[in-house]
Each structure stands twice: as structure tokens, then as C-alpha cells.
Amino acid sequence: MKQTKLAIIGAGGLTGKELTGLLSHHPHFQLVHITSNQVDGKHIRDVFPELSHLPDLVFQKHDTEIPKDVHIVLATPNEVSLEKAPEFLKEGRKVIDLSGTFRLHDQVKFEKAYQFPHTKFDMMDQVVFGLPELFREKIKNANFVSNPGCYATSAILPIAILGNLRKNIRGPVVVDAKSGVSGAGGRTEEIKFAYTHVYENFRAYKILSHQHEPEIEEYAFVGSEPKEILFTPHLLPVYRGILSTIYIQFTNPVDPKEIQEKLQAVAEKEPFLRLYKTPEEIEIKKVQNTNFLDLGFKTKGNTLVLVSALDNLVKGAAGQSLQNLNLMFGYPENLGLVSI
């Protein structure tokens, strides 16, 4: 059986751990190298006991030499991806980057959102944005894929699949999103993401300044006139899952039958998009530990409300990266993500 060898740089984080678990069930990918500067030298079973069934993997430092036939998943902070992605591409490897470093094509917007200078912006013409529902054919031929953000995926897809209906959108689109701590920065030891600060609590953060806002603006309107996005994220007292409520105003009254037909046509051909009859049916618990994005809508006059939900660690990160890896290496797109 054909085996494609992979390394996860930054496998000690939440997303790296999630992808490691997914790859353990994949018949064609072999994880041969994992890194973490924080836990280098430790066996994976000592760091993640629940993954003790995996091969004899030991964490190494990020700069450890990697065999030439191994391809790369970067699950590293933005600044590390900026340094490492060009190096691995120069060595002839395929690379998926899960950070936000290579998502935005406007350098000014990037540096404002991420607060550091982008010194490799000339590489942006090599990158494919890793949202299969929008860029599947490009991903199949890509050597360098930038995996979307979790919040961004939950908002981009519902808007983008409206297709030509987007031309009648009036004014800014409001995205009101709620995430569990694993999708909102809980990968750090910052006190604001500690259990005592999220339990029996609920709050907004990074209002009108979240780095996913320009990402949503860039990709939700591909092939259409861009619109302003007003994005507010909130922190839920749960571990995983994102639910986004998207408010769209149109120039004319909205025909719910037309919206239904448009969304249904897309959902029927997409393996990980599920359309429900009502938005009230969309729940985080239905998507946890899956690669699905669930979607429902309701209309009133000129207003369309879309509600979406996904697991930020799966469809919002590791699962979507595996979906992209399958496409890049010619395997069935849903292999390792659903039982087939």
C-alpha cells in the first residue's frame, strides 16, 4: 500500500495533537516526525497518553533535520511558519501551514491584524487557500496550502456558497460568533482562558480587531463585489465548537425558496456540508469531533440570517488540513475523516 510520509512541526499543540490522532487512522499517510520545542525528547505517550497506540514517536526540536521524502504540516505560531515554510518549500516538500501567516494577500491588512512585519510576502503568489469547497481544483495541484482559520471557515463558507445572490447584498455583513476555548486562544496559559475564567462566564473579545475579520472579507466574496465584515467573537465555557450567526441585508426582499435551492444545490455535492431545515437545529454538539459544517437559515423581508456550526479543531483546523492533504496527494477527499 502506498505510504506518504509526513512531519508535523508543532505537534505538541492542540491542533497538532488533533491531526496526529486523525492520521493514526489513515491508510496512506505515515506520520514519521513530530516536533515541539517545549517537550522535545519526550515520547508521545508521555505527552498525550490517549495517543499511546501510535508508533514509537518522540518529539524533537523544530530545527531537527528531516528526511528528504517527508512532507510538512506546520502547526506552529505565525512567526515560526514565516521562517519555516519557505525553507521546506525550497527543499521540494509539499507544505500545509495551519497558522495565519500566508492567508491574506494585502500586506498592510496582514501586518495590522497580526502585529508583526511579513518579510516573505513575495511568496503569496505560491499559496492556495485551503478551503476545498471553494478551491478544490487548485488544492489538488498545490505544493503550498494555507489552512483557513476556524472562525473564518464558519463564516466564509455560508456566505460564499450564496454565489451570485451576493451581488444584491447591501451594507456590511455582521458575523456574531461563539467559540469554545480551544478555538479562541486556549492553547496558551493566559489566565483569561483558564477554567476559572470561562466557567459560568461568557464574554466578547477582540471586538472589530480579530485577525479573522480581513480573512473573511477576502474569501467570502471571491468572484463577487467585496463587502465589509463586522465580526465579533465570543468565548463560550466549552472546550470545542464554534457557532456563528451571520446577518445579511439585501437590496430587495429575500426569496427563501431561492436561498434554499442555492444552498441545497451546493450541500448535495459537498461531503462535509450539511444543510438543515431550520437554523434552530444547528448545534455545536452535532459537529463536535467531526469534519462537518452544519448550516441553516431564515429570512424576514430584506434580511437573511445564516447559522453555522463546526468543530474548531477538526473542520476548523486539523480535519480541514487532512481534507487538503488528501486532495494534494490524490487520495479520496474524505479518507480518514469519515467511514467509507
CSV table of C-alpha atoms in Angstrom, one decimal:
chain,number,residue,atom,x,y,z
A,1,MET,CA,0.0,0.0,0.0
A,2,LYS,CA,1.3,3.4,-0.9
A,3,GLN,CA,2.5,5.5,2.0
A,4,THR,CA,3.1,9.2,2.1
A,5,LYS,CA,5.4,10.3,4.9
A,6,LEU,CA,4.5,13.4,7.0
A,7,ALA,CA,6.0,15.5,9.7
A,8,ILE,CA,4.0,17.8,12.0
A,9,ILE,CA,6.1,20.8,13.1
A,10,GLY,CA,4.4,21.9,16.3
A,11,ALA,CA,2.7,18.7,17.1
A,12,GLY,CA,2.6,19.5,20.9
A,13,GLY,CA,-0.3,22.0,20.5
A,14,LEU,CA,-4.0,21.3,20.4
A,15,THR,CA,-4.2,21.3,16.6
A,16,GLY,CA,-1.1,19.2,16.2
A,17,LYS,CA,-2.4,16.7,18.7
A,18,GLU,CA,-5.8,16.5,16.8
A,19,LEU,CA,-4.1,15.9,13.5
A,20,THR,CA,-1.8,13.3,15.0
A,21,GLY,CA,-4.9,11.4,16.1
A,22,LEU,CA,-6.6,11.6,12.7
A,23,LEU,CA,-3.5,10.5,10.9
A,24,SER,CA,-3.3,7.4,13.1
A,25,HIS,CA,-6.4,6.0,11.3
A,26,HIS,CA,-5.3,7.0,7.7
A,27,PRO,CA,-4.2,4.1,5.4
A,28,HIS,CA,-1.9,6.2,3.2
A,29,PHE,CA,-0.3,8.8,5.5
A,30,GLN,CA,2.6,7.7,7.8
A,31,LEU,CA,3.5,10.2,10.5
A,32,VAL,CA,7.3,9.8,11.0
A,33,HIS,CA,8.4,13.0,12.6
A,34,ILE,CA,6.9,15.3,15.3
A,35,THR,CA,8.4,18.4,16.8
A,36,SER,CA,7.9,20.7,19.8
A,37,ASN,CA,10.5,22.9,21.4
A,38,GLN,CA,8.7,22.7,24.7
A,39,VAL,CA,8.6,18.9,25.1
A,40,ASP,CA,11.4,17.7,22.8
A,41,GLY,CA,12.9,14.4,23.9
A,42,LYS,CA,9.6,13.1,25.3
A,43,HIS,CA,7.7,10.2,23.9
A,44,ILE,CA,4.2,11.0,22.5
A,45,ARG,CA,2.6,8.6,25.1
A,46,ASP,CA,4.1,10.7,27.9
A,47,VAL,CA,2.7,14.0,26.5
A,48,PHE,CA,-0.6,12.6,25.1
A,49,PRO,CA,-1.4,9.3,26.9
A,50,GLU,CA,-4.5,8.9,24.8
A,51,LEU,CA,-2.3,8.6,21.7
A,52,SER,CA,-0.1,5.8,23.2
A,53,HIS,CA,-1.2,3.4,20.5
A,54,LEU,CA,0.8,5.3,17.9
A,55,PRO,CA,4.2,4.2,16.5
A,56,ASP,CA,7.3,5.0,18.5
A,57,LEU,CA,7.2,8.8,18.0
A,58,VAL,CA,9.5,11.1,20.1
A,59,PHE,CA,9.2,14.9,20.0
A,60,GLN,CA,12.2,16.7,18.6
A,61,LYS,CA,13.1,20.3,18.2
A,62,HIS,CA,11.8,22.3,15.3
A,63,ASP,CA,15.2,22.6,13.7
A,64,THR,CA,16.0,18.9,13.7
A,65,GLU,CA,16.9,17.5,10.3
A,66,ILE,CA,14.0,15.8,8.5
A,67,PRO,CA,14.5,13.1,5.8
A,68,LYS,CA,14.0,14.4,2.2
A,69,ASP,CA,11.0,12.3,1.4
A,70,VAL,CA,8.9,13.7,4.2
A,71,HIS,CA,6.2,16.4,3.6
A,72,ILE,CA,5.3,19.0,6.1
A,73,VAL,CA,2.3,20.2,8.2
A,74,LEU,CA,3.1,23.4,10.1
A,75,ALA,CA,1.1,23.7,13.3
A,76,THR,CA,3.3,26.5,14.6
A,77,PRO,CA,2.9,30.1,15.7
A,78,ASN,CA,2.8,32.7,12.9
A,79,GLU,CA,6.4,33.8,13.2
A,80,VAL,CA,7.7,30.2,13.1
A,81,SER,CA,5.7,29.5,10.0
A,82,LEU,CA,7.1,32.6,8.3
A,83,GLU,CA,10.6,31.2,8.9
A,84,LYS,CA,10.0,27.5,8.2
A,85,ALA,CA,7.5,27.4,5.3
A,86,PRO,CA,10.0,28.9,2.7
A,87,GLU,CA,12.8,26.6,3.9
A,88,PHE,CA,10.7,23.5,3.4
A,89,LEU,CA,9.3,24.6,0.1
A,90,LYS,CA,12.9,25.2,-1.2
A,91,GLU,CA,13.7,21.6,-0.2
A,92,GLY,CA,11.0,20.4,-2.6
A,93,ARG,CA,8.5,19.4,0.0
A,94,LYS,CA,4.7,19.9,0.0
A,95,VAL,CA,3.6,22.2,2.9
A,96,ILE,CA,0.4,22.9,4.7
A,97,ASP,CA,0.5,25.8,7.1
A,98,LEU,CA,-2.1,26.0,9.8
A,99,SER,CA,-1.1,29.4,11.0
A,100,GLY,CA,-2.4,32.7,9.7
A,101,THR,CA,0.9,33.8,8.1
A,102,PHE,CA,0.1,33.2,4.5
A,103,ARG,CA,-3.7,33.7,4.3
A,104,LEU,CA,-4.0,37.4,3.5
A,105,HIS,CA,-3.0,38.9,0.1
A,106,ASP,CA,-3.0,42.5,1.4
A,107,GLN,CA,0.3,43.1,3.3
A,108,VAL,CA,-1.0,46.2,5.1
A,109,LYS,CA,-4.1,44.4,6.4
A,110,PHE,CA,-1.9,41.4,7.4
A,111,GLU,CA,0.5,43.5,9.4
A,112,LYS,CA,-2.3,45.4,11.1
A,113,ALA,CA,-4.1,42.2,12.0
A,114,TYR,CA,-1.1,40.1,13.2
A,115,GLN,CA,1.1,42.9,14.5
A,116,PHE,CA,4.4,41.9,13.0
A,117,PRO,CA,6.2,42.5,9.7
A,118,HIS,CA,5.7,40.0,6.9
A,119,THR,CA,9.2,39.5,5.4
A,120,LYS,CA,8.2,36.8,2.9
A,121,PHE,CA,5.2,38.4,1.2
A,122,ASP,CA,6.7,37.7,-2.3
A,123,MET,CA,5.7,34.0,-1.6
A,124,MET,CA,2.0,34.8,-1.6
A,125,ASP,CA,1.6,34.0,-5.3
A,126,GLN,CA,2.6,30.4,-4.5
A,127,VAL,CA,-0.1,29.9,-1.8
A,128,VAL,CA,-3.5,28.3,-2.3
A,129,PHE,CA,-6.1,29.0,0.4
A,130,GLY,CA,-7.1,25.6,1.8
A,131,LEU,CA,-10.9,25.8,1.6
A,132,PRO,CA,-11.8,22.8,-0.6
A,133,GLU,CA,-15.4,23.8,-1.2
A,134,LEU,CA,-14.1,26.9,-3.0
A,135,PHE,CA,-10.6,26.0,-4.2
A,136,ARG,CA,-10.7,22.2,-4.7
A,137,GLU,CA,-9.0,22.0,-8.1
A,138,LYS,CA,-6.3,24.5,-7.1
A,139,ILE,CA,-5.5,22.5,-3.9
A,140,LYS,CA,-5.1,19.3,-6.0
A,141,ASN,CA,-2.2,20.9,-7.8
A,142,ALA,CA,-0.7,22.8,-4.9
A,143,ASN,CA,2.6,22.5,-3.2
A,144,PHE,CA,1.8,25.1,-0.6
A,145,VAL,CA,-1.6,25.4,1.1
A,146,SER,CA,-2.6,27.9,3.8
A,147,ASN,CA,-5.2,26.3,6.0
A,148,PRO,CA,-8.2,28.7,6.9
A,149,GLY,CA,-8.9,29.9,10.3
A,150,CYS,CA,-11.6,28.2,12.3
A,151,TYR,CA,-13.9,31.3,12.8
A,152,ALA,CA,-13.2,32.2,9.2
A,153,THR,CA,-14.3,28.9,7.9
A,154,SER,CA,-17.6,29.1,9.8
A,155,ALA,CA,-18.3,32.5,8.1
A,156,ILE,CA,-16.7,32.3,4.7
A,157,LEU,CA,-18.5,29.1,3.5
A,158,PRO,CA,-22.1,30.1,4.3
A,159,ILE,CA,-21.6,33.5,2.6
A,160,ALA,CA,-19.5,32.2,-0.4
A,161,ILE,CA,-22.0,29.5,-1.4
A,162,LEU,CA,-24.7,32.1,-1.9
A,163,GLY,CA,-23.0,32.6,-5.2
A,164,ASN,CA,-24.5,35.2,-7.5
A,165,LEU,CA,-27.0,36.2,-4.8
A,166,ARG,CA,-24.2,38.1,-3.1
A,167,LYS,CA,-24.4,40.8,-5.7
A,168,ASN,CA,-27.6,42.1,-4.0
A,169,ILE,CA,-26.1,42.4,-0.5
A,170,ARG,CA,-26.4,45.9,1.0
A,171,GLY,CA,-24.1,47.3,3.6
A,172,PRO,CA,-21.8,45.4,6.0
A,173,VAL,CA,-22.3,41.7,6.8
A,174,VAL,CA,-22.5,41.1,10.6
A,175,VAL,CA,-20.9,37.9,11.9
A,176,ASP,CA,-21.6,37.1,15.6
A,177,ALA,CA,-19.6,34.0,16.5
A,178,LYS,CA,-19.1,32.0,19.7
A,179,SER,CA,-16.2,29.6,20.3
A,180,GLY,CA,-15.0,27.1,22.9
A,181,VAL,CA,-11.7,27.9,24.5
A,182,SER,CA,-9.7,25.6,22.2
A,183,GLY,CA,-10.6,27.8,19.2
A,184,ALA,CA,-10.2,31.2,21.0
A,185,GLY,CA,-6.6,31.2,22.2
A,186,GLY,CA,-6.9,28.5,24.9
A,187,ARG,CA,-3.7,26.9,23.5
A,188,THR,CA,-1.8,29.3,25.8
A,189,GLU,CA,-1.5,29.5,29.6
A,190,GLU,CA,-3.0,33.0,29.7
A,191,ILE,CA,-5.2,33.4,32.7
A,192,LYS,CA,-8.2,34.7,30.7
A,193,PHE,CA,-8.6,31.3,29.1
A,194,ALA,CA,-8.2,29.3,32.3
A,195,TYR,CA,-11.1,27.2,33.6
A,196,THR,CA,-11.9,29.6,36.4
A,197,HIS,CA,-12.3,32.5,33.9
A,198,VAL,CA,-14.6,30.6,31.5
A,199,TYR,CA,-16.7,28.5,33.8
A,200,GLU,CA,-20.2,30.1,34.3
A,201,ASN,CA,-19.0,33.1,32.2
A,202,PHE,CA,-19.5,34.5,28.7
A,203,ARG,CA,-17.8,37.4,27.0
A,204,ALA,CA,-16.8,39.1,23.7
A,205,TYR,CA,-13.2,39.7,22.8
A,206,LYS,CA,-11.0,41.3,20.1
A,207,ILE,CA,-14.1,43.3,19.0
A,208,LEU,CA,-13.6,44.8,15.5
A,209,SER,CA,-9.9,43.8,15.7
A,210,HIS,CA,-9.8,40.0,15.3
A,211,GLN,CA,-7.3,38.7,12.7
A,212,HIS,CA,-10.0,36.6,11.0
A,213,GLU,CA,-12.1,39.6,10.0
A,214,PRO,CA,-9.9,40.5,7.0
A,215,GLU,CA,-9.7,36.8,6.1
A,216,ILE,CA,-13.5,36.6,5.9
A,217,GLU,CA,-13.7,39.7,3.8
A,218,GLU,CA,-11.1,38.4,1.3
A,219,TYR,CA,-12.6,35.0,0.7
A,220,ALA,CA,-16.3,35.1,1.4
A,221,PHE,CA,-16.8,37.3,-1.6
A,222,VAL,CA,-14.4,35.6,-4.1
A,223,GLY,CA,-15.9,36.2,-7.6
A,224,SER,CA,-18.2,38.9,-6.3
A,225,GLU,CA,-18.0,42.5,-5.2
A,226,PRO,CA,-16.4,42.6,-1.7
A,227,LYS,CA,-18.4,43.8,1.3
A,228,GLU,CA,-17.4,45.0,4.7
A,229,ILE,CA,-17.5,42.3,7.5
A,230,LEU,CA,-18.2,43.3,11.1
A,231,PHE,CA,-17.0,40.3,13.2
A,232,THR,CA,-17.4,39.9,16.9
A,233,PRO,CA,-16.1,36.7,18.5
A,234,HIS,CA,-17.2,35.4,21.9
A,235,LEU,CA,-15.8,32.9,24.4
A,236,LEU,CA,-18.0,30.0,25.4
A,237,PRO,CA,-17.5,27.9,28.6
A,238,VAL,CA,-17.0,24.8,26.5
A,239,TYR,CA,-13.9,23.1,25.1
A,240,ARG,CA,-14.6,22.7,21.4
A,241,GLY,CA,-17.0,24.0,18.8
A,242,ILE,CA,-18.0,27.3,17.0
A,243,LEU,CA,-21.4,28.6,16.3
A,244,SER,CA,-21.7,31.6,14.0
A,245,THR,CA,-24.8,33.7,13.3
A,246,ILE,CA,-24.5,35.8,10.1
A,247,TYR,CA,-26.8,38.7,9.4
A,248,ILE,CA,-27.1,39.9,5.8
A,249,GLN,CA,-29.2,42.7,4.4
A,250,PHE,CA,-30.2,42.6,0.7
A,251,THR,CA,-31.4,45.5,-1.5
A,252,ASN,CA,-34.7,43.7,-2.1
A,253,PRO,CA,-36.9,41.2,-0.2
A,254,VAL,CA,-35.3,37.8,0.1
A,255,ASP,CA,-37.0,34.8,-1.5
A,256,PRO,CA,-36.5,31.8,0.9
A,257,LYS,CA,-37.1,29.3,-1.9
A,258,GLU,CA,-34.3,30.8,-3.9
A,259,ILE,CA,-31.9,30.7,-0.9
A,260,GLN,CA,-33.0,27.1,-0.2
A,261,GLU,CA,-32.3,26.0,-3.8
A,262,LYS,CA,-28.9,27.6,-3.9
A,263,LEU,CA,-27.7,26.2,-0.6
A,264,GLN,CA,-29.2,22.8,-1.3
A,265,ALA,CA,-27.5,22.5,-4.7
A,266,VAL,CA,-24.1,23.1,-3.0
A,267,ALA,CA,-24.7,20.9,0.1
A,268,GLU,CA,-25.8,17.9,-2.0
A,269,LYS,CA,-22.3,17.8,-3.7
A,270,GLU,CA,-20.1,18.7,-0.7
A,271,PRO,CA,-19.1,15.8,1.5
A,272,PHE,CA,-18.8,17.9,4.7
A,273,LEU,CA,-21.6,20.5,4.3
A,274,ARG,CA,-25.0,19.6,5.9
A,275,LEU,CA,-28.0,21.9,5.3
A,276,TYR,CA,-30.8,21.7,8.0
A,277,LYS,CA,-34.4,22.8,7.6
A,278,THR,CA,-34.2,25.5,10.3
A,279,PRO,CA,-31.3,27.4,11.9
A,280,GLU,CA,-32.6,26.4,15.3
A,281,GLU,CA,-31.4,22.9,14.5
A,282,ILE,CA,-27.8,24.0,14.3
A,283,GLU,CA,-25.9,23.0,17.5
A,284,ILE,CA,-22.3,22.6,18.5
A,285,LYS,CA,-22.8,19.1,19.9
A,286,LYS,CA,-23.8,17.8,16.4
A,287,VAL,CA,-20.5,18.8,14.9
A,288,GLN,CA,-18.1,18.1,17.8
A,289,ASN,CA,-15.3,15.6,16.8
A,290,THR,CA,-16.5,15.7,13.1
A,291,ASN,CA,-15.3,17.5,9.9
A,292,PHE,CA,-18.8,18.7,9.1
A,293,LEU,CA,-20.0,22.3,8.8
A,294,ASP,CA,-23.8,22.5,9.6
A,295,LEU,CA,-25.9,25.3,8.2
A,296,GLY,CA,-29.4,26.6,8.5
A,297,PHE,CA,-31.1,29.9,7.5
A,298,LYS,CA,-34.2,32.0,7.9
A,299,THR,CA,-35.4,35.1,6.1
A,300,LYS,CA,-37.5,38.1,7.0
A,301,GLY,CA,-38.1,40.9,4.5
A,302,ASN,CA,-34.7,42.0,3.2
A,303,THR,CA,-32.8,40.1,5.9
A,304,LEU,CA,-31.2,36.7,5.7
A,305,VAL,CA,-29.9,35.0,8.8
A,306,LEU,CA,-27.4,32.1,8.4
A,307,VAL,CA,-26.4,30.0,11.3
A,308,SER,CA,-23.4,27.7,11.0
A,309,ALA,CA,-21.5,25.3,13.4
A,310,LEU,CA,-18.3,23.4,13.2
A,311,ASP,CA,-15.7,21.8,15.4
A,312,ASN,CA,-12.8,24.3,15.5
A,313,LEU,CA,-10.2,21.6,16.0
A,314,VAL,CA,-11.5,19.5,13.1
A,315,LYS,CA,-13.2,21.3,10.2
A,316,GLY,CA,-11.7,24.5,11.6
A,317,ALA,CA,-8.1,23.2,11.7
A,318,ALA,CA,-6.8,19.6,11.7
A,319,GLY,CA,-9.7,17.9,9.8
A,320,GLN,CA,-9.6,20.5,7.1
A,321,SER,CA,-5.9,20.1,6.8
A,322,LEU,CA,-6.3,16.3,6.3
A,323,GLN,CA,-9.0,17.1,3.7
A,324,ASN,CA,-6.4,19.2,1.9
A,325,LEU,CA,-3.7,16.6,2.3
A,326,ASN,CA,-5.9,14.0,0.7
A,327,LEU,CA,-6.5,16.4,-2.3
A,328,MET,CA,-2.9,17.3,-2.6
A,329,PHE,CA,-1.7,13.7,-2.7
A,330,GLY,CA,-4.6,12.2,-4.8
A,331,TYR,CA,-6.4,10.3,-2.1
A,332,PRO,CA,-10.2,10.3,-1.6
A,333,GLU,CA,-11.1,13.7,0.0
A,334,ASN,CA,-12.9,12.2,2.9
A,335,LEU,CA,-10.4,9.4,3.7
A,336,GLY,CA,-9.6,9.3,7.4
A,337,LEU,CA,-12.4,11.7,8.2
A,338,VAL,CA,-15.5,9.5,7.7
A,339,SER,CA,-16.1,5.8,7.4
A,340,ILE,CA,-16.1,4.8,3.7
